[in-house]
Short mmCIF file of C-alpha atoms and ligand atoms in Angstrom, two decimals:
data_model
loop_
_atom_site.label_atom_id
_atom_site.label_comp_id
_atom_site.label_asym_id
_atom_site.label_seq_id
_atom_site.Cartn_x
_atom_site.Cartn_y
_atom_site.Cartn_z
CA UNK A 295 0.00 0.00 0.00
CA UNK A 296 2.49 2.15 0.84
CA UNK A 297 4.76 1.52 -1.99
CA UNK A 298 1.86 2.34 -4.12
CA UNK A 299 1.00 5.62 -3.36
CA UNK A 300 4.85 6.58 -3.39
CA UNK A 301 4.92 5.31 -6.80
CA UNK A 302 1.65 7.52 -7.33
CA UNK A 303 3.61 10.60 -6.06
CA UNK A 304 6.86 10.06 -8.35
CA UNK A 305 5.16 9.50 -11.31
CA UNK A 306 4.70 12.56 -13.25
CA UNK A 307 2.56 12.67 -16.35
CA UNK A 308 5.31 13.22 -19.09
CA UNK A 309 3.70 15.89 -21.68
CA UNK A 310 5.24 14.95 -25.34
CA UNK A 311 5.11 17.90 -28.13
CA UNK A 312 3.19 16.72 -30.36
CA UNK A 313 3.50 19.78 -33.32
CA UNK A 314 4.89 22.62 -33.56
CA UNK A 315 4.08 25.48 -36.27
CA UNK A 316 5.37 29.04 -36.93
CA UNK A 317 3.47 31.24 -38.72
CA UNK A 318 4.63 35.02 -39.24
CA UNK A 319 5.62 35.56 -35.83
CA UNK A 320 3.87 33.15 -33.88
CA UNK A 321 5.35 30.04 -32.55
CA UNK A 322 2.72 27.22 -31.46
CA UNK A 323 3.58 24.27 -29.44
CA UNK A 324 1.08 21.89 -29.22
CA UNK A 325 1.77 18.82 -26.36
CA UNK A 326 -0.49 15.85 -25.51
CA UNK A 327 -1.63 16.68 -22.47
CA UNK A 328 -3.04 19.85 -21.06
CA UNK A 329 0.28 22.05 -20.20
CA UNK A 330 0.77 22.58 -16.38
CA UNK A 331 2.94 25.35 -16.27
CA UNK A 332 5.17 27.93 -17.97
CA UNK A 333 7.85 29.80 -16.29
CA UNK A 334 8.97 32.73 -18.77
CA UNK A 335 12.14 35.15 -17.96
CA UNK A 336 14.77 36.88 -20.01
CA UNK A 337 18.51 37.35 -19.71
CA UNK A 338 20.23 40.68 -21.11
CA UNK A 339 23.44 40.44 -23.01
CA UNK A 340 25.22 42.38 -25.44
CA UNK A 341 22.05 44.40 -26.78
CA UNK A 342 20.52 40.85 -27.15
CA UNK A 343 17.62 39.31 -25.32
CA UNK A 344 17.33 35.85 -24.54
CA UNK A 345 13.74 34.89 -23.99
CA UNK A 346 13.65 31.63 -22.15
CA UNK A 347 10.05 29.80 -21.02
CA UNK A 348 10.87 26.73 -18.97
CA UNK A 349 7.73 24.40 -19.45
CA UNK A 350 7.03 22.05 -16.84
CA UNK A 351 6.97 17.99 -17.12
CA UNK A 352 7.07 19.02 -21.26
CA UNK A 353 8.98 16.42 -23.33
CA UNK A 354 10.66 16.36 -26.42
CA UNK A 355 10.19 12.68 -27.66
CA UNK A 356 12.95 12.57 -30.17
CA UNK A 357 15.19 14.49 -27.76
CA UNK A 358 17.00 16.08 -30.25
CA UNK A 359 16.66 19.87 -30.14
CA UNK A 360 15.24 22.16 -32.71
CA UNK A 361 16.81 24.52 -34.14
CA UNK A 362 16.03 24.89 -37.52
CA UNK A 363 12.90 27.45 -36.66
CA UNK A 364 13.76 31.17 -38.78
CA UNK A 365 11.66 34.24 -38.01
CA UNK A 366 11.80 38.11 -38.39
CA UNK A 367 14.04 40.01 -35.89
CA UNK A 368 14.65 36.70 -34.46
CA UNK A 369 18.63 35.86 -34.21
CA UNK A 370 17.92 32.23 -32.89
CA UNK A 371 15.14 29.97 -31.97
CA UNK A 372 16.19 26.57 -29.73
CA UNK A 373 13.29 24.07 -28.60
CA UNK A 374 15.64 21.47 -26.37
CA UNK A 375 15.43 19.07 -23.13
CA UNK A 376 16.49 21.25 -20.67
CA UNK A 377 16.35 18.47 -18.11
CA UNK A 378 14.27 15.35 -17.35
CA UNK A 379 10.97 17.86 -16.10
CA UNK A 380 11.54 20.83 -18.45
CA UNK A 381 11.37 21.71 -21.98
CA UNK A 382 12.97 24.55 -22.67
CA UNK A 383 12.29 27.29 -25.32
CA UNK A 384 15.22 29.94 -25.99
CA UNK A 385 14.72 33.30 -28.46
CA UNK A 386 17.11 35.35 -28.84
CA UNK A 387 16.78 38.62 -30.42
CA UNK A 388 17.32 42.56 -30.28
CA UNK A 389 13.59 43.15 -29.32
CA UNK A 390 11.25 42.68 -26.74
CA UNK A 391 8.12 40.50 -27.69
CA UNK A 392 5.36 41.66 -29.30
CA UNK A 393 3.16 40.27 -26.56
CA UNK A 394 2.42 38.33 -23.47
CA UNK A 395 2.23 35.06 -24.52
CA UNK A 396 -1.03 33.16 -24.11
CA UNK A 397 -1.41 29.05 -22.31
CA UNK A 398 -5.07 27.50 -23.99
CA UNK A 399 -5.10 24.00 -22.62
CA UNK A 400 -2.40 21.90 -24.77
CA UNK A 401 -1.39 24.86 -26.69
CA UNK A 402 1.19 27.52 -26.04
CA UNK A 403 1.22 30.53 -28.32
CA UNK A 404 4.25 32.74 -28.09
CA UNK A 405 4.30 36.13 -30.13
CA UNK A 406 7.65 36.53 -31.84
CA UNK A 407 9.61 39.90 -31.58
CA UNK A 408 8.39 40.91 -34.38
CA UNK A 409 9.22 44.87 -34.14
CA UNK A 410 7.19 45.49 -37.33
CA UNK A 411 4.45 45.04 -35.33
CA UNK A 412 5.46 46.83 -32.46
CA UNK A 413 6.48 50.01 -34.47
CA UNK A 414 3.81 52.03 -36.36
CA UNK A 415 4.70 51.04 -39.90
CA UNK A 416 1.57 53.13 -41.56
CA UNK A 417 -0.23 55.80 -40.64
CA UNK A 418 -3.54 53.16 -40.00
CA UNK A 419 -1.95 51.37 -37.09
CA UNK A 420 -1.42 55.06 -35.79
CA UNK A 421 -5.01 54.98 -35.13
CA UNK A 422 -5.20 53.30 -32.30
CA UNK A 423 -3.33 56.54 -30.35
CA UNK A 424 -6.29 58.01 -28.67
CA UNK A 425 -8.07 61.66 -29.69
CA UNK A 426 -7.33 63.99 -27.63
CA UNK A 427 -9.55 67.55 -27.18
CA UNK A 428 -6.67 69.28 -25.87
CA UNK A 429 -4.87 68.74 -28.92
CA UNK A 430 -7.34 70.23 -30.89
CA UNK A 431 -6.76 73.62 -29.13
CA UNK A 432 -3.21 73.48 -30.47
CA UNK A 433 -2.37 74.54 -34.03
CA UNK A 434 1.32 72.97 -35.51
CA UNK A 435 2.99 74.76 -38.62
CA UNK A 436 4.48 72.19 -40.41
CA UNK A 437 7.50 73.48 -43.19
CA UNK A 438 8.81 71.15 -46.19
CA UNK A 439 12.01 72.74 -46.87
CA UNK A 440 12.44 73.92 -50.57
CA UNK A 441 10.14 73.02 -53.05
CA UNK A 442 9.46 74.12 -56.72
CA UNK A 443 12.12 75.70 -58.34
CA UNK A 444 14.36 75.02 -54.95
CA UNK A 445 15.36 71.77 -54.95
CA UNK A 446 17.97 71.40 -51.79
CA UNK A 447 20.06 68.78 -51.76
CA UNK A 448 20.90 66.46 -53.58
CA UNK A 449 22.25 62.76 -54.35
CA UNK A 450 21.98 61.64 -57.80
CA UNK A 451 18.09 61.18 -58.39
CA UNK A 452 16.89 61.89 -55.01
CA UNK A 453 16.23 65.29 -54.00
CA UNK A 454 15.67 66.91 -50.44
CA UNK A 455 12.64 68.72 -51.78
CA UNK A 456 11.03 65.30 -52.39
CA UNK A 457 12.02 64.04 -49.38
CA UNK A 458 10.95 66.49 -46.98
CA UNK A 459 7.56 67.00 -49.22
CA UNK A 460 6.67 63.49 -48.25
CA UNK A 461 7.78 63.14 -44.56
CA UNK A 462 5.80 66.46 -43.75
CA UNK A 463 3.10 64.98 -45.07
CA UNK A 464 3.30 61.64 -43.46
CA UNK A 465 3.96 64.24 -39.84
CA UNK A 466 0.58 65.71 -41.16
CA UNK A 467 -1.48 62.68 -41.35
CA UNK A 468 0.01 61.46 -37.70
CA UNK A 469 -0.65 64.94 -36.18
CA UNK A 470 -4.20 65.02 -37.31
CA UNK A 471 -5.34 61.61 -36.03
CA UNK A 472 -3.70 62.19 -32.71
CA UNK A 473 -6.35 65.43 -33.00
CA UNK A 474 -3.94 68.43 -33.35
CA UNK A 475 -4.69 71.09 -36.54
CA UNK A 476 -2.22 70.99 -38.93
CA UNK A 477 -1.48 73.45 -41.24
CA UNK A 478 1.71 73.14 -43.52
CA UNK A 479 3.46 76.08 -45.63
CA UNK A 480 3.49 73.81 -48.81
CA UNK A 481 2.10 70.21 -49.41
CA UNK A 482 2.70 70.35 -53.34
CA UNK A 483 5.78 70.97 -54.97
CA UNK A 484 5.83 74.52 -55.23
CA UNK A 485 8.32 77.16 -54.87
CA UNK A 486 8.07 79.02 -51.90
CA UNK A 487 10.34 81.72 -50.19
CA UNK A 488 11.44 81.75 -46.82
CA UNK A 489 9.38 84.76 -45.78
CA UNK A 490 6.52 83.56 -47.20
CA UNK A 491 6.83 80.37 -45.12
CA UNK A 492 7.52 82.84 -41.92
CA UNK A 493 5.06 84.84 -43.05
CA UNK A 494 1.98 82.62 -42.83
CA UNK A 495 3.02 80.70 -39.98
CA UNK A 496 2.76 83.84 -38.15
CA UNK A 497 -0.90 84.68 -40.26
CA UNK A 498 -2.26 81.91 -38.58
CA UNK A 499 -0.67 81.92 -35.18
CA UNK A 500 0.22 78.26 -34.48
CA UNK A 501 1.84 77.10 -31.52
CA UNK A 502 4.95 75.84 -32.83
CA UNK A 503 6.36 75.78 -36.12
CA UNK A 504 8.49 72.60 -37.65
CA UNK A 505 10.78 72.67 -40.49
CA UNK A 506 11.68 69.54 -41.81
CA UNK A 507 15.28 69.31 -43.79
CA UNK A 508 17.39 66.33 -45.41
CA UNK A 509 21.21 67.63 -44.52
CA UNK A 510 24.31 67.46 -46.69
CA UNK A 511 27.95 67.07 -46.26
CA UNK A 512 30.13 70.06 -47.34
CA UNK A 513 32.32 69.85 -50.55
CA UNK A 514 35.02 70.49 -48.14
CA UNK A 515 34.45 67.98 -45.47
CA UNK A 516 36.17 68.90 -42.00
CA UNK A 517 38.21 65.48 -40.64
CA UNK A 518 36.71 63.63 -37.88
CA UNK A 519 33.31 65.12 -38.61
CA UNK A 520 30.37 61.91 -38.62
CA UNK A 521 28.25 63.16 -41.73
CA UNK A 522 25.37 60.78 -40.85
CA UNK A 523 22.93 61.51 -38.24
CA UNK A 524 19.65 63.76 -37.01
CA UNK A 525 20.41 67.32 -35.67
CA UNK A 526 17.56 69.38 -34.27
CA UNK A 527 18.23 73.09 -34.30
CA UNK A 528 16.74 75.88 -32.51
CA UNK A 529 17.24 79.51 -32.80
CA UNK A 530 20.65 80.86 -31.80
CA UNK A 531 21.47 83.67 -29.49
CA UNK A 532 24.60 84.37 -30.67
CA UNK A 533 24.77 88.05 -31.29
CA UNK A 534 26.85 88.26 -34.69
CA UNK A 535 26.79 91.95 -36.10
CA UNK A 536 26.01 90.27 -39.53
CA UNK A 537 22.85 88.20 -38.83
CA UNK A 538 21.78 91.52 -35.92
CA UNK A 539 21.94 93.96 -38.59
CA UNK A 540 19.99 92.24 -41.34
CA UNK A 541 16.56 93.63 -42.11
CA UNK A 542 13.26 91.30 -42.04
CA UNK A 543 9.78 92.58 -42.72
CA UNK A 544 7.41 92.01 -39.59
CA UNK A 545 3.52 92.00 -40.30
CA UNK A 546 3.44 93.53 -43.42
CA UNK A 547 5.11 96.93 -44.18
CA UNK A 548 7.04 97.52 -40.66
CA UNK A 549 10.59 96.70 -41.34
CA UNK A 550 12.72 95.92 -38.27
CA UNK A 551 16.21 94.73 -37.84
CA UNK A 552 16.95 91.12 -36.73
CA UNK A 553 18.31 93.25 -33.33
CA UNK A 554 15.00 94.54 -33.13
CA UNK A 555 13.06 91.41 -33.77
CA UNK A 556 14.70 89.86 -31.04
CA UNK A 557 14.28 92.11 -28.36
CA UNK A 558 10.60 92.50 -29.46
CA UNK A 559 9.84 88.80 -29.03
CA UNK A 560 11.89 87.85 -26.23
CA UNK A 561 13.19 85.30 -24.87
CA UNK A 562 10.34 83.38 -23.65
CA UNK A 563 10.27 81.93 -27.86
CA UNK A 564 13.93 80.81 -27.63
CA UNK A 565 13.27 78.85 -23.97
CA UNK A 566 10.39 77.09 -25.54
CA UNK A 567 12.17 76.37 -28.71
CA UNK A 568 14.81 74.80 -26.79
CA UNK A 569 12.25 72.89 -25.03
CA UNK A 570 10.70 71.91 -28.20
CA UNK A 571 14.15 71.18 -29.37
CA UNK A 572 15.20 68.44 -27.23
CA UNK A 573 11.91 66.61 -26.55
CA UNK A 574 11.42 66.17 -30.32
CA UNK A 575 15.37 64.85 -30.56
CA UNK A 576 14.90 62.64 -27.58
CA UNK A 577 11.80 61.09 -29.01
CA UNK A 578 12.67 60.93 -32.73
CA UNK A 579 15.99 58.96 -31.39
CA UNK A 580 14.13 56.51 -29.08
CA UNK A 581 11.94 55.63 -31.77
CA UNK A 582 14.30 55.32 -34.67
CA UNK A 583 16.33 53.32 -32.55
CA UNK A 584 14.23 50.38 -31.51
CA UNK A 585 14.73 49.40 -34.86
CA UNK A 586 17.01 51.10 -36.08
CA UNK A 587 19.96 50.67 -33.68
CA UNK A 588 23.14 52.76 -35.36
CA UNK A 589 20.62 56.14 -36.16
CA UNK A 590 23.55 59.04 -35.53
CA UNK A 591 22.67 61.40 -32.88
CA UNK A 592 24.06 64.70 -33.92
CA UNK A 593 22.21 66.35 -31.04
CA UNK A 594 20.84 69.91 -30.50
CA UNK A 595 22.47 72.88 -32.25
CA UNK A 596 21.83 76.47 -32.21
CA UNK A 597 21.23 78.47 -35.83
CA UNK A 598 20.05 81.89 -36.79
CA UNK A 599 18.27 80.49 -39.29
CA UNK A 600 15.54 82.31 -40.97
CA UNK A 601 12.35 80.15 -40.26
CA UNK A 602 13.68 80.04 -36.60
CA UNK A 603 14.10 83.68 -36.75
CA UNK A 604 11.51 85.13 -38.34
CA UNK A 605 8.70 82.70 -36.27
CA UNK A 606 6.80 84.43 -33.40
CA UNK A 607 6.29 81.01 -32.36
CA UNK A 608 9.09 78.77 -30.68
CA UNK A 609 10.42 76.93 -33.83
CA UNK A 610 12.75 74.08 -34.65
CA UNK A 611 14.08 72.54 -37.86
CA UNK A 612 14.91 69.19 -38.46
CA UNK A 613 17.58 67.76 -40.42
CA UNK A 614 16.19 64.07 -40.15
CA UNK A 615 19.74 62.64 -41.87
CA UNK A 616 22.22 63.00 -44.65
CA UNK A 617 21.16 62.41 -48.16
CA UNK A 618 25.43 62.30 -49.15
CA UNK A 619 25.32 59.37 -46.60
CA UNK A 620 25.16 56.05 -48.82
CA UNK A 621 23.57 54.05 -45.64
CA UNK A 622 20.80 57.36 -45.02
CA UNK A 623 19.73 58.20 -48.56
CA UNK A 624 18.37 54.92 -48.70
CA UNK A 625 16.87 54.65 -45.33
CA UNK A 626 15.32 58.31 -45.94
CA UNK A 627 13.10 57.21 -49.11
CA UNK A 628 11.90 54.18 -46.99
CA UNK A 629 8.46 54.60 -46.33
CA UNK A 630 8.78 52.21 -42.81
CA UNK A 631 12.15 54.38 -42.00
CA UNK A 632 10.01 57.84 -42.96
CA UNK A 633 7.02 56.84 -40.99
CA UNK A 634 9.14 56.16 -37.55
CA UNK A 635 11.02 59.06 -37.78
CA UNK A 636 8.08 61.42 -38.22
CA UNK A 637 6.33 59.28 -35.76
CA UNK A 638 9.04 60.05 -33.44
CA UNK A 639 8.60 63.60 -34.23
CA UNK A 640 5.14 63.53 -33.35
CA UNK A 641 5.57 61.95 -29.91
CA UNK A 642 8.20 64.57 -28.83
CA UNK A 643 5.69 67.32 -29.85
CA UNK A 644 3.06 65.68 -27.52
CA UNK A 645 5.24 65.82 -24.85
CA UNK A 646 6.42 69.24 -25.27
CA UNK A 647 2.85 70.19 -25.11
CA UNK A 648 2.55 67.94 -21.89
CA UNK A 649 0.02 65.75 -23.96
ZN1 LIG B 707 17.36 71.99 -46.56
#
């Protein structure tokens, strides 16, 4: 009697695998028996994460591991014996998993880091970013740079003008469904001048204003300059007699100096631009980078640039990369690459705004 019920105790219902499919990015392990439990943790290493999930009194009949299992943004998928109780399930990859996965009886289904469907790839999975009123209260001036007759830079067929034309609008379409009012300076291509752009952002009054620029390396490259990379810029105090003394035409017919201008708006624009500055670089970076691991930072910089100058609002411009970079020109006309970026852009404008 006794021996029985010991025997009763030891003996453990052994749970074979019975299939196992992977479909897009979700692995399914079917076993005999209903599974009793799953123990999931990670280990950190080298920018790589190792997804384990122990599963208890599991068993691999052939005992030989798998490994032959290939996914998206997966580096390597192992289904092995761990010991005589647990089969063990190891993914390694950059990302974090698209979900929690989910125990049904004799299935587990795990959800494969697949960051395409963790990052907003078109403006429709954008949707599900809630409405907000408040937003609707603010008004964004988006800028293309150049346009028209101005094409910017250059890299054999691709032009900045082309570039920027479509990533403002792509901003546009993000903006809006998150519920702020949009207004952009062109969204054709059309020549327009700087003071026109200036001009109407300050017609309409937004809240900020946004200029959106592909960079370019100089003929004359300076050594140990990184030509690759985002740079946010925001208006510069630097006081040279040059830029001070150059005349700009304020609401119509009153012509000021850029001395003038300044004192006359204060610095209350150029705190807020700063501010503006380095949420929108933080964000654009964090986003960019979840996928995109090597994106240059090239950080905040100061410019007297016209748009940034000639803005009642607190403005920033963007130069989202280098179109003379082989590795950025490509990313830049990549719709997936374009719609993180300006998603990025759009986040960091939220939280300026506190939103
Ligand atoms: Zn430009």
């Amino acid at each position: 009697m006794l021996l029985f019920t010991n025997l009763n105790l030891l003996a453990r219902v052994d749970n074979p695998l019975e299939n196992t499919s992977l479909v897009s990015n979700r692995l399914k392990l079917t076993f005999e028996h209903k599974i009793e439990k799953v123990r999931y943790f990670t280990i950190k290493k080298n920018g790589i994460i190792k997804h384990v999930y122990d599963i208890k009194n599991a068993l691999l009949l052939s005992g030989k591991t798998i490994k032959n299992l290939k996914a998206d943004g997966v580096e390597s998928l192992r289904i092995g014996q761990f010991n005589q109780h647990i089969l063990r399930i190891v993914i390694e990859s950059k990302y974090f998993l698209a979900k929690r996965h989910r125990l049904k009886n004799r299935t587990l289904t795990i959800y494969l880091p697949s960051y395409k469907r963790v990052l907003p790839k078109t403006v429709k999975q954008i949707k599900k970013y809630h409405y907000s009123r408040k937003r609707h209260q603010k008004l964004v001036i988006l800028d293309a740079g150049h346009g028209g007759r101005d094409i910017g830079a250059s890299n054999k067929r691709v032009r900045e003008k082309d570039l920027t034309l479509s990533m403002t609008l792509r901003l546009r379409e993000i903006l809006k469904r998150m519920g702020y009012r949009v207004l952009m300076t062109r969204s054709k291509d059309k020549t327009v001048s700087l003071k026109q752009r200036t001009d109407f952002a300050n017609k309409y009054k937004g809240d900020i204003f946004v200029s959106i620029h592909v960079d370019a390396a100089p003929i004359k490259r300076t050594p140990k300059v990184k030509y690759e990379g985002i740079t946010v810029f925001y208006l510069s105090t630097k006081n040279t007699k040059r830029i001070n003394n150059r005349r700009i035409v304020y609401r119509g017919k009153e012509v000021y100096t850029i001395r003038e201008y300044k004192q006359m708006i204060g610095d209350k624009k150029r705190i807020y631009a700063k501010k503006l500055a380095i949420k929108v670089r933080n964000s654009v970076l964090r986003h960019l980078r979840k996928r995109y691991r090597d994106v240059n930072d090239k950080g905040i910089k100061r410019k007297p640039y016209w748009v940034l100058l000639a803005t009642t609002m607190p403005s920033i411009l963007v130069e989202t990369g280098y179109i003379s970079n082989k590795n950025e020109v490509e990313r830049l006309q990549d719709k997936t690459y374009q719609s993180v970026l300006v998603y990025g852009i759009a986040k960091g404008i939220n939280s300026y705004f506190g939103l």
